[in-house]
PDB file of C-alpha atoms in Angstrom:
ATOM      1  CA  UNK A 182       5.722  18.088 -27.208  1.00 50.00           C
ATOM      2  CA  UNK A 183       9.080  17.329 -25.312  1.00 63.00           C
ATOM      3  CA  UNK A 184      11.249  14.205 -24.915  1.00 79.00           C
ATOM      4  CA  UNK A 185      11.991  14.711 -20.687  1.00 93.00           C
ATOM      5  CA  UNK A 186      13.653  11.410 -19.620  1.00 95.00           C
ATOM      6  CA  UNK A 187      16.961  10.108 -16.873  1.00 97.00           C
ATOM      7  CA  UNK A 188      16.733  11.987 -13.291  1.00 98.00           C
ATOM      8  CA  UNK A 189      14.897  14.205 -12.157  1.00 98.00           C
ATOM      9  CA  UNK A 190      14.803  14.956  -8.712  1.00 98.00           C
ATOM     10  CA  UNK A 191      11.817  16.238  -6.762  1.00 98.00           C
ATOM     11  CA  UNK A 192      14.715  19.235  -4.445  1.00 98.00           C
ATOM     12  CA  UNK A 193      14.180  19.315  -1.171  1.00 98.00           C
ATOM     13  CA  UNK A 194      12.991  22.824   0.089  1.00 98.00           C
ATOM     14  CA  UNK A 195      15.249  24.795   2.275  1.00 97.00           C
ATOM     15  CA  UNK A 196      13.490  26.924   4.663  1.00 96.00           C
ATOM     16  CA  UNK A 197      15.165  29.891   7.278  1.00 94.00           C
ATOM     17  CA  UNK A 198      14.480  29.548  11.327  1.00 91.00           C
ATOM     18  CA  UNK A 199      11.340  31.806  10.439  1.00 91.00           C
ATOM     19  CA  UNK A 200       9.773  29.635   8.394  1.00 91.00           C
ATOM     20  CA  UNK A 201      10.816  32.004   5.128  1.00 94.00           C
ATOM     21  CA  UNK A 202      12.104  30.073   1.718  1.00 96.00           C
ATOM     22  CA  UNK A 203      15.799  30.544   1.992  1.00 97.00           C
ATOM     23  CA  UNK A 204      16.479  30.627  -1.464  1.00 97.00           C
ATOM     24  CA  UNK A 205      20.547  30.755  -1.366  1.00 97.00           C
ATOM     25  CA  UNK A 206      19.981  27.010   0.089  1.00 97.00           C
ATOM     26  CA  UNK A 207      18.312  25.956  -2.937  1.00 98.00           C
ATOM     27  CA  UNK A 208      20.723  27.653  -5.256  1.00 97.00           C
ATOM     28  CA  UNK A 209      23.296  25.393  -2.984  1.00 96.00           C
ATOM     29  CA  UNK A 210      20.657  22.133  -3.838  1.00 97.00           C
ATOM     30  CA  UNK A 211      20.699  23.533  -7.078  1.00 98.00           C
ATOM     31  CA  UNK A 212      24.159  23.189  -7.830  1.00 97.00           C
ATOM     32  CA  UNK A 213      24.703  20.000  -5.916  1.00 96.00           C
ATOM     33  CA  UNK A 214      22.566  18.122  -7.965  1.00 97.00           C
ATOM     34  CA  UNK A 215      23.433  19.142 -11.702  1.00 97.00           C
ATOM     35  CA  UNK A 216      26.816  19.184 -10.752  1.00 95.00           C
ATOM     36  CA  UNK A 217      25.624  15.030 -10.209  1.00 95.00           C
ATOM     37  CA  UNK A 218      24.602  14.973 -14.108  1.00 97.00           C
ATOM     38  CA  UNK A 219      21.102  15.309 -12.873  1.00 98.00           C
ATOM     39  CA  UNK A 220      18.773  14.834 -16.579  1.00 97.00           C
ATOM     40  CA  UNK A 221      15.892  18.155 -14.707  1.00 97.00           C
ATOM     41  CA  UNK A 222      14.803  19.189 -10.777  1.00 98.00           C
ATOM     42  CA  UNK A 223      11.405  19.256  -9.919  1.00 98.00           C
ATOM     43  CA  UNK A 224      10.116  21.798  -7.582  1.00 98.00           C
ATOM     44  CA  UNK A 225       7.374  22.331  -5.570  1.00 96.00           C
ATOM     45  CA  UNK A 226       7.317  18.621  -5.112  1.00 94.00           C
ATOM     46  CA  UNK A 227       6.102  16.047  -2.173  1.00 92.00           C
ATOM     47  CA  UNK A 228       9.390  15.927  -0.781  1.00 95.00           C
ATOM     48  CA  UNK A 229       9.859  19.614  -1.636  1.00 96.00           C
ATOM     49  CA  UNK A 230       7.279  20.490   1.792  1.00 96.00           C
ATOM     50  CA  UNK A 231       4.709  21.521  -1.378  1.00 95.00           C
ATOM     51  CA  UNK A 232       1.621  21.729   1.323  1.00 93.00           C
ATOM     52  CA  UNK A 233       3.661  23.776   3.665  1.00 94.00           C
ATOM     53  CA  UNK A 234       3.964  26.277   0.928  1.00 95.00           C
ATOM     54  CA  UNK A 235       1.717  29.281  -0.015  1.00 95.00           C
ATOM     55  CA  UNK A 236       1.085  29.637  -4.024  1.00 96.00           C
ATOM     56  CA  UNK A 237       3.565  32.766  -3.326  1.00 97.00           C
ATOM     57  CA  UNK A 238       6.261  30.637  -2.237  1.00 97.00           C
ATOM     58  CA  UNK A 239       5.576  27.996  -5.021  1.00 97.00           C
ATOM     59  CA  UNK A 240       6.429  30.289  -7.577  1.00 98.00           C
ATOM     60  CA  UNK A 241       9.136  32.443  -5.988  1.00 98.00           C
ATOM     61  CA  UNK A 242      11.070  29.154  -5.432  1.00 98.00           C
ATOM     62  CA  UNK A 243      10.642  28.053  -9.055  1.00 98.00           C
ATOM     63  CA  UNK A 244      11.603  31.265 -10.493  1.00 98.00           C
ATOM     64  CA  UNK A 245      14.065  30.926  -8.328  1.00 98.00           C
ATOM     65  CA  UNK A 246      15.019  27.516  -9.685  1.00 98.00           C
ATOM     66  CA  UNK A 247      14.588  28.820 -13.284  1.00 98.00           C
ATOM     67  CA  UNK A 248      17.326  31.211 -12.589  1.00 98.00           C
ATOM     68  CA  UNK A 249      19.659  29.609 -11.476  1.00 98.00           C
ATOM     69  CA  UNK A 250      19.160  26.710 -13.593  1.00 97.00           C
ATOM     70  CA  UNK A 251      19.972  29.209 -16.610  1.00 95.00           C
ATOM     71  CA  UNK A 252      18.457  27.190 -18.900  1.00 95.00           C
ATOM     72  CA  UNK A 253      21.039  23.410 -18.584  1.00 96.00           C
ATOM     73  CA  UNK A 254      18.501  21.099 -17.959  1.00 97.00           C
ATOM     74  CA  UNK A 255      14.112  21.069 -17.348  1.00 97.00           C
ATOM     75  CA  UNK A 256      13.106  23.163 -14.390  1.00 98.00           C
ATOM     76  CA  UNK A 257       9.287  21.105 -13.100  1.00 98.00           C
ATOM     77  CA  UNK A 258       7.312  22.749 -11.337  1.00 98.00           C
ATOM     78  CA  UNK A 259       4.511  21.377  -8.618  1.00 97.00           C
ATOM     79  CA  UNK A 260       1.585  23.116  -9.368  1.00 98.00           C
ATOM     80  CA  UNK A 261      -1.223  20.984  -7.860  1.00 97.00           C
ATOM     81  CA  UNK A 262      -4.072  22.173  -5.178  1.00 96.00           C
ATOM     82  CA  UNK A 263      -7.462  19.942  -4.494  1.00 95.00           C
ATOM     83  CA  UNK A 264      -9.796  22.136  -6.761  1.00 97.00           C
ATOM     84  CA  UNK A 265      -9.750  22.936 -11.048  1.00 98.00           C
ATOM     85  CA  UNK A 266      -9.682  26.572 -10.631  1.00 98.00           C
ATOM     86  CA  UNK A 267      -6.861  26.388  -8.218  1.00 97.00           C
ATOM     87  CA  UNK A 268      -4.294  24.188  -9.394  1.00 98.00           C
ATOM     88  CA  UNK A 269      -5.840  25.973 -12.979  1.00 98.00           C
ATOM     89  CA  UNK A 270      -4.672  29.229 -11.186  1.00 98.00           C
ATOM     90  CA  UNK A 271      -1.247  28.143 -10.003  1.00 98.00           C
ATOM     91  CA  UNK A 272      -0.342  26.359 -13.580  1.00 98.00           C
ATOM     92  CA  UNK A 273      -0.571  29.569 -14.986  1.00 98.00           C
ATOM     93  CA  UNK A 274       1.710  31.594 -12.711  1.00 98.00           C
ATOM     94  CA  UNK A 275       4.141  28.593 -13.264  1.00 98.00           C
ATOM     95  CA  UNK A 276       4.268  29.140 -17.137  1.00 98.00           C
ATOM     96  CA  UNK A 277       4.110  32.776 -16.283  1.00 98.00           C
ATOM     97  CA  UNK A 278       7.473  32.042 -14.248  1.00 97.00           C
ATOM     98  CA  UNK A 279       9.275  30.175 -16.186  1.00 97.00           C
ATOM     99  CA  UNK A 280       9.072  26.377 -15.947  1.00 98.00           C
ATOM    100  CA  UNK A 281       9.670  24.260 -18.772  1.00 97.00           C
ATOM    101  CA  UNK A 282       6.982  21.722 -17.565  1.00 98.00           C
ATOM    102  CA  UNK A 283       4.834  20.801 -14.481  1.00 98.00           C
ATOM    103  CA  UNK A 284       3.799  17.782 -12.727  1.00 97.00           C
ATOM    104  CA  UNK A 285       0.305  18.071 -10.907  1.00 97.00           C
ATOM    105  CA  UNK A 286      -0.619  15.086  -8.730  1.00 97.00           C
ATOM    106  CA  UNK A 287      -4.259  13.604  -8.292  1.00 97.00           C
ATOM    107  CA  UNK A 288      -6.445  16.200  -5.941  1.00 95.00           C
ATOM    108  CA  UNK A 289      -6.201  14.809  -2.657  1.00 91.00           C
ATOM    109  CA  UNK A 290      -8.871  14.517   0.679  1.00 91.00           C
ATOM    110  CA  UNK A 291     -11.112  14.099  -1.775  1.00 94.00           C
ATOM    111  CA  UNK A 292     -11.980  11.147  -3.857  1.00 94.00           C
ATOM    112  CA  UNK A 293     -12.822  11.999  -6.719  1.00 97.00           C
ATOM    113  CA  UNK A 294     -14.458   9.197  -9.723  1.00 97.00           C
ATOM    114  CA  UNK A 295     -12.010   8.601 -12.841  1.00 98.00           C
ATOM    115  CA  UNK A 296     -14.635  10.778 -14.800  1.00 98.00           C
ATOM    116  CA  UNK A 297     -13.803  13.499 -12.728  1.00 98.00           C
ATOM    117  CA  UNK A 298     -10.221  13.143 -12.256  1.00 98.00           C
ATOM    118  CA  UNK A 299     -10.544  13.124 -16.308  1.00 98.00           C
ATOM    119  CA  UNK A 300     -12.035  16.062 -16.446  1.00 98.00           C
ATOM    120  CA  UNK A 301      -9.886  17.636 -13.876  1.00 98.00           C
ATOM    121  CA  UNK A 302      -6.657  17.100 -15.931  1.00 98.00           C
ATOM    122  CA  UNK A 303      -8.288  18.504 -18.994  1.00 98.00           C
ATOM    123  CA  UNK A 304      -9.517  21.588 -18.026  1.00 98.00           C
ATOM    124  CA  UNK A 305      -5.632  22.264 -16.852  1.00 98.00           C
ATOM    125  CA  UNK A 306      -4.144  20.878 -20.228  1.00 98.00           C
ATOM    126  CA  UNK A 307      -6.974  23.618 -21.932  1.00 98.00           C
ATOM    127  CA  UNK A 308      -5.985  26.261 -19.710  1.00 98.00           C
ATOM    128  CA  UNK A 309      -1.921  26.014 -20.346  1.00 97.00           C
ATOM    129  CA  UNK A 310       0.266  25.333 -23.036  1.00 96.00           C
ATOM    130  CA  UNK A 311       3.198  23.800 -20.886  1.00 96.00           C
ATOM    131  CA  UNK A 312       3.844  20.047 -21.209  1.00 97.00           C
ATOM    132  CA  UNK A 313       1.880  18.693 -18.115  1.00 98.00           C
ATOM    133  CA  UNK A 314       3.118  15.344 -16.546  1.00 97.00           C
ATOM    134  CA  UNK A 315       0.918  13.906 -14.423  1.00 98.00           C
ATOM    135  CA  UNK A 316       1.096  12.281 -10.746  1.00 97.00           C
ATOM    136  CA  UNK A 317       0.084   8.718  -9.025  1.00 96.00           C
ATOM    137  CA  UNK A 318       0.814   9.319  -5.324  1.00 95.00           C
ATOM    138  CA  UNK A 319      -2.235   6.848  -3.883  1.00 94.00           C
ATOM    139  CA  UNK A 320      -0.175   6.239  -0.742  1.00 91.00           C
ATOM    140  CA  UNK A 321      -0.079  10.189  -0.203  1.00 90.00           C
ATOM    141  CA  UNK A 322      -2.953  11.589  -1.049  1.00 93.00           C
ATOM    142  CA  UNK A 323      -5.712   8.549  -1.451  1.00 93.00           C
ATOM    143  CA  UNK A 324      -6.873   8.574  -4.935  1.00 94.00           C
ATOM    144  CA  UNK A 325      -5.578   6.122  -8.364  1.00 94.00           C
ATOM    145  CA  UNK A 326      -5.333   7.089 -11.438  1.00 95.00           C
ATOM    146  CA  UNK A 327      -6.002   3.914 -13.048  1.00 95.00           C
ATOM    147  CA  UNK A 328      -3.796   3.115 -16.357  1.00 95.00           C
ATOM    148  CA  UNK A 329      -7.040   3.714 -18.885  1.00 95.00           C
ATOM    149  CA  UNK A 330      -7.227   7.174 -17.218  1.00 97.00           C
ATOM    150  CA  UNK A 331      -3.782   7.610 -17.486  1.00 97.00           C
ATOM    151  CA  UNK A 332      -4.579   6.002 -22.062  1.00 96.00           C
ATOM    152  CA  UNK A 333      -7.440   8.593 -22.444  1.00 97.00           C
ATOM    153  CA  UNK A 334      -5.729  11.602 -20.841  1.00 98.00           C
ATOM    154  CA  UNK A 335      -2.089  10.821 -22.479  1.00 96.00           C
ATOM    155  CA  UNK A 336      -4.652  11.579 -26.290  1.00 96.00           C
ATOM    156  CA  UNK A 337      -3.984  15.285 -24.984  1.00 97.00           C
ATOM    157  CA  UNK A 338      -1.576  17.157 -26.981  1.00 95.00           C
ATOM    158  CA  UNK A 339       0.180  19.135 -23.681  1.00 96.00           C
ATOM    159  CA  UNK A 340      -0.530  15.824 -21.013  1.00 98.00           C
ATOM    160  CA  UNK A 341       3.338  14.018 -22.633  1.00 97.00           C
ATOM    161  CA  UNK A 342       3.988  12.245 -19.714  1.00 97.00           C
ATOM    162  CA  UNK A 343       3.357  10.548 -15.128  1.00 97.00           C
ATOM    163  CA  UNK A 344       5.344  10.556 -12.314  1.00 97.00           C
ATOM    164  CA  UNK A 345       3.780   7.403 -10.910  1.00 96.00           C
ATOM    165  CA  UNK A 346       4.478   7.005  -7.269  1.00 95.00           C
ATOM    166  CA  UNK A 347       2.730   3.869  -6.490  1.00 92.00           C
ATOM    167  CA  UNK A 348       5.052   1.286  -6.633  1.00 89.00           C
ATOM    168  CA  UNK A 349       3.148  -0.880  -8.239  1.00 90.00           C
ATOM    169  CA  UNK A 350       5.589  -2.784 -11.976  1.00 93.00           C
ATOM    170  CA  UNK A 351       2.240  -3.927 -13.048  1.00 92.00           C
ATOM    171  CA  UNK A 352       0.243  -0.533 -13.236  1.00 89.00           C
ATOM    172  CA  UNK A 353       3.463   0.867 -14.362  1.00 92.00           C
ATOM    173  CA  UNK A 354       4.438  -1.839 -17.398  1.00 94.00           C
ATOM    174  CA  UNK A 355       0.629  -1.655 -18.612  1.00 94.00           C
ATOM    175  CA  UNK A 356       0.845   2.421 -18.888  1.00 94.00           C
ATOM    176  CA  UNK A 357       3.772   1.765 -20.190  1.00 94.00           C
ATOM    177  CA  UNK A 358       1.833  -0.804 -22.763  1.00 94.00           C
ATOM    178  CA  UNK A 359      -1.283   1.700 -23.502  1.00 94.00           C
ATOM    179  CA  UNK A 360       0.403   4.831 -23.523  1.00 94.00           C
ATOM    180  CA  UNK A 361       3.383   4.215 -26.183  1.00 90.00           C
ATOM    181  CA  UNK A 362       6.556   5.086 -26.444  1.00 87.00           C
ATOM    182  CA  UNK A 363       6.026   8.926 -27.284  1.00 90.00           C
ATOM    183  CA  UNK A 364       4.301   8.860 -23.684  1.00 95.00           C
ATOM    184  CA  UNK A 365       7.122   9.250 -20.761  1.00 96.00           C
ATOM    185  CA  UNK A 366       7.028   7.705 -17.908  1.00 97.00           C
ATOM    186  CA  UNK A 367       8.687   7.793 -14.485  1.00 97.00           C
ATOM    187  CA  UNK A 368       9.301   5.553 -11.506  1.00 96.00           C
ATOM    188  CA  UNK A 369       8.636   8.021  -8.337  1.00 95.00           C
ATOM    189  CA  UNK A 370       9.455   5.006  -5.890  1.00 93.00           C
ATOM    190  CA  UNK A 371      13.240   4.792  -5.411  1.00 95.00           C
ATOM    191  CA  UNK A 372      13.731   0.765  -4.955  1.00 95.00           C
ATOM    192  CA  UNK A 373      12.759  -0.413  -8.718  1.00 96.00           C
ATOM    193  CA  UNK A 374      14.223   2.317 -10.746  1.00 98.00           C
ATOM    194  CA  UNK A 375      15.929  -0.876 -12.416  1.00 97.00           C
ATOM    195  CA  UNK A 376      12.849  -2.346 -12.914  1.00 97.00           C
ATOM    196  CA  UNK A 377      10.381   0.343 -14.278  1.00 97.00           C
ATOM    197  CA  UNK A 378      14.601   1.298 -17.012  1.00 97.00           C
ATOM    198  CA  UNK A 379      13.847  -2.847 -18.617  1.00 96.00           C
ATOM    199  CA  UNK A 380       9.836  -2.057 -18.748  1.00 95.00           C
ATOM    200  CA  UNK A 381      10.669   0.545 -21.345  1.00 96.00           C
ATOM    201  CA  UNK A 382      10.367   3.747 -18.481  1.00 96.00           C
ATOM    202  CA  UNK A 383      11.279   6.759 -18.935  1.00 97.00           C
ATOM    203  CA  UNK A 384      13.693   7.288 -16.292  1.00 97.00           C
ATOM    204  CA  UNK A 385      12.790   8.586 -12.904  1.00 98.00           C
ATOM    205  CA  UNK A 386      11.582  11.549 -10.179  1.00 98.00           C
ATOM    206  CA  UNK A 387      14.031   9.901  -7.045  1.00 97.00           C
ATOM    207  CA  UNK A 388      13.852  11.928  -4.040  1.00 97.00           C
ATOM    208  CA  UNK A 389      16.845  10.016  -2.665  1.00 97.00           C
ATOM    209  CA  UNK A 390      18.597  11.571  -5.969  1.00 97.00           C
ATOM    210  CA  UNK A 391      18.372  15.432  -3.366  1.00 97.00           C
ATOM    211  CA  UNK A 392      21.325  13.349  -1.349  1.00 96.00           C
ATOM    212  CA  UNK A 393      22.907  11.180  -4.152  1.00 96.00           C
ATOM    213  CA  UNK A 394      22.586  12.652  -7.436  1.00 97.00           C
ATOM    214  CA  UNK A 395      25.632  11.240  -9.402  1.00 96.00           C
ATOM    215  CA  UNK A 396      24.738   7.926  -8.833  1.00 97.00           C
ATOM    216  CA  UNK A 397      20.822   7.262 -10.057  1.00 98.00           C
ATOM    217  CA  UNK A 398      22.870   9.039 -12.882  1.00 98.00           C
ATOM    218  CA  UNK A 399      25.543   6.113 -13.188  1.00 98.00           C
ATOM    219  CA  UNK A 400      22.564   4.479 -12.698  1.00 98.00           C
ATOM    220  CA  UNK A 401      20.592   5.196 -15.610  1.00 98.00           C
ATOM    221  CA  UNK A 402      23.244   5.776 -17.789  1.00 98.00           C
ATOM    222  CA  UNK A 403      24.658   1.886 -17.107  1.00 98.00           C
ATOM    223  CA  UNK A 404      21.542   1.178 -18.124  1.00 98.00           C
ATOM    224  CA  UNK A 405      21.409   3.236 -21.166  1.00 97.00           C
ATOM    225  CA  UNK A 406      24.584   2.086 -22.254  1.00 97.00           C
ATOM    226  CA  UNK A 407      23.591  -1.028 -22.591  1.00 97.00           C
ATOM    227  CA  UNK A 408      25.103  -2.159 -18.941  1.00 98.00           C
ATOM    228  CA  UNK A 409      22.461  -3.956 -16.922  1.00 97.00           C
ATOM    229  CA  UNK A 410      24.559  -5.407 -14.895  1.00 98.00           C
ATOM    230  CA  UNK A 411      26.323  -2.730 -13.456  1.00 98.00           C
ATOM    231  CA  UNK A 412      22.483  -0.481 -13.504  1.00 98.00           C
ATOM    232  CA  UNK A 413      21.316  -3.535 -11.034  1.00 98.00           C
ATOM    233  CA  UNK A 414      24.239  -3.613  -9.346  1.00 97.00           C
ATOM    234  CA  UNK A 415      23.650   0.394  -8.068  1.00 97.00           C
ATOM    235  CA  UNK A 416      20.260  -0.227  -7.925  1.00 98.00           C
ATOM    236  CA  UNK A 417      20.415  -2.598  -4.787  1.00 97.00           C
ATOM    237  CA  UNK A 418      23.483  -0.303  -3.641  1.00 97.00           C
ATOM    238  CA  UNK A 419      21.044   2.523  -3.474  1.00 97.00           C
ATOM    239  CA  UNK A 420      18.224  -0.330  -1.468  1.00 96.00           C
ATOM    240  CA  UNK A 421      19.719   1.144   2.328  1.00 96.00           C
ATOM    241  CA  UNK A 422      19.054   5.199   1.626  1.00 96.00           C
ATOM    242  CA  UNK A 423      15.584   4.298   0.087  1.00 94.00           C
ATOM    243  CA  UNK A 424      15.146   2.078   3.865  1.00 95.00           C
ATOM    244  CA  UNK A 425      16.513   4.894   5.946  1.00 96.00           C
ATOM    245  CA  UNK A 426      13.642   7.193   4.895  1.00 95.00           C
ATOM    246  CA  UNK A 427      11.637   5.283   7.943  1.00 95.00           C
ATOM    247  CA  UNK A 428      14.055   7.009  10.128  1.00 97.00           C
ATOM    248  CA  UNK A 429      11.982   9.986  10.442  1.00 96.00           C
ATOM    249  CA  UNK A 430       9.185  11.511   9.162  1.00 95.00           C
ATOM    250  CA  UNK A 431       9.122  12.468   5.563  1.00 92.00           C
ATOM    251  CA  UNK A 432      11.000  14.489   4.593  1.00 94.00           C
ATOM    252  CA  UNK A 433      13.012  14.835   7.059  1.00 96.00           C
ATOM    253  CA  UNK A 434      15.886  12.138   6.422  1.00 97.00           C
ATOM    254  CA  UNK A 435      16.535  14.088   3.183  1.00 97.00           C
ATOM    255  CA  UNK A 436      17.172  17.389   4.939  1.00 97.00           C
ATOM    256  CA  UNK A 437      19.566  15.653   7.463  1.00 96.00           C
ATOM    257  CA  UNK A 438      21.147  13.405   4.857  1.00 96.00           C
ATOM    258  CA  UNK A 439      21.895  16.761   2.856  1.00 96.00           C
ATOM    259  CA  UNK A 440      23.050  19.072   6.151  1.00 95.00           C
ATOM    260  CA  UNK A 441      25.040  15.740   7.726  1.00 94.00           C
ATOM    261  CA  UNK A 442      26.608  16.093   3.589  1.00 92.00           C
ATOM    262  CA  UNK A 443      28.073  19.586   3.991  1.00 92.00           C
ATOM    263  CA  UNK A 444      24.634  20.614   1.958  1.00 94.00           C
ATOM    264  CA  UNK A 445      23.264  23.259   4.842  1.00 94.00           C
ATOM    265  CA  UNK A 446      19.274  23.069   3.839  1.00 96.00           C
ATOM    266  CA  UNK A 447      17.707  23.368   7.561  1.00 94.00           C
ATOM    267  CA  UNK A 448      14.347  21.341   9.007  1.00 94.00           C
ATOM    268  CA  UNK A 449      11.478  20.130   7.798  1.00 95.00           C
ATOM    269  CA  UNK A 450       8.628  22.643   8.777  1.00 94.00           C
ATOM    270  CA  UNK A 451       6.834  21.401  11.809  1.00 93.00           C
ATOM    271  CA  UNK A 452       5.298  19.388  13.059  1.00 95.00           C
ATOM    272  CA  UNK A 453       7.617  17.657  10.604  1.00 95.00           C
ATOM    273  CA  UNK A 454      10.851  16.927  13.938  1.00 95.00           C
ATOM    274  CA  UNK A 455      14.054  16.830  12.567  1.00 94.00           C
ATOM    275  CA  UNK A 456      15.941  13.206  13.824  1.00 96.00           C
ATOM    276  CA  UNK A 457      16.120  12.292  16.715  1.00 96.00           C
ATOM    277  CA  UNK A 458      20.617  11.607  18.152  1.00 96.00           C
ATOM    278  CA  UNK A 459      20.118   7.803  17.533  1.00 97.00           C
ATOM    279  CA  UNK A 460      18.355   8.317  13.755  1.00 97.00           C
ATOM    280  CA  UNK A 461      20.517  10.324  13.160  1.00 95.00           C
ATOM    281  CA  UNK A 462      23.704   8.567  13.173  1.00 95.00           C
ATOM    282  CA  UNK A 463      22.254   5.335  11.686  1.00 96.00           C
ATOM    283  CA  UNK A 464      21.808   7.707   8.947  1.00 96.00           C
ATOM    284  CA  UNK A 465      25.445   8.715   8.342  1.00 94.00           C
ATOM    285  CA  UNK A 466      26.075   5.232   8.480  1.00 94.00           C
ATOM    286  CA  UNK A 467      24.515   4.458   5.302  1.00 95.00           C
ATOM    287  CA  UNK A 468      25.712   7.907   3.897  1.00 94.00           C
ATOM    288  CA  UNK A 469      29.625   7.132   4.611  1.00 91.00           C
ATOM    289  CA  UNK A 470      28.457   3.505   3.186  1.00 91.00           C
ATOM    290  CA  UNK A 471      27.650   4.834  -0.713  1.00 90.00           C
ATOM    291  CA  UNK A 472      30.988   6.628  -0.811  1.00 82.00           C
ATOM    292  CA  UNK A 473      30.083   9.673  -1.526  1.00 77.00           C
ATOM    293  CA  UNK A 474      32.419  12.743  -0.628  1.00 67.00           C
ATOM    294  CA  UNK A 475      32.292  12.293   3.437  1.00 55.00           C
ATOM    295  CA  UNK A 476      30.021  13.491   5.819  1.00 55.00           C
ATOM    296  CA  UNK A 477      29.797  15.991   9.068  1.00 57.00           C
TER     297      UNK A 477
END
């Protein structure tokens, strides 16, 4: 159904001071990453504070992205809710709004079994025609999609890939082995993009791609063009930015980084606070070390 690959950053969602979606700022973010050469954009993921958005806000952000991108790259939409019924409803709305694919993280707060997860995704896939990327992020949801469950789901026609943010390379290698070359495997942990490509992965959905899209695209393209040495070098260059995520509560560092880059996206939604002055100065130093355009 698709050939998704490359670097697909999960975009931050800009909000105005009154908490409403800032559509103009979202368009700026999209232009910034598309100009950086990314192979897709991901709306309303964890990085996009989807947990703080209503269904209507998610669809509004998606419609803005579809309009701004104008078919240049695929637009992925995060459509996960806790229950199967809610997720089906939001996924249908994303399909109607023009998404090219959806990405659905495992249910959170509850802890379903592997058979329940299989039934959950099978029901969603049967309700739409859109390509679906599974999304495994056990550190955030407390639920892990096991490789054998993923292999079962990969047999469903419109379940075409997975974003795995576990950071577990052993699991990644096993998923890639079990699911085969027609199933797209994307890592969601920025520190292992190069190892993922080396293991046969399709690309990455890296949060740091909001700030340094060109660097990460170069990392990917270098590997694809037969220069793994340069790819590894760029992976190592990216490391301080990913490590800087610890300067604040996720995703405050990403929003502050874009603000410092001159791509104004405002603040995260409370209870997440903006960075302290000390943390902001440390982040500014990291950004300068990446040889990006001048920061504020």
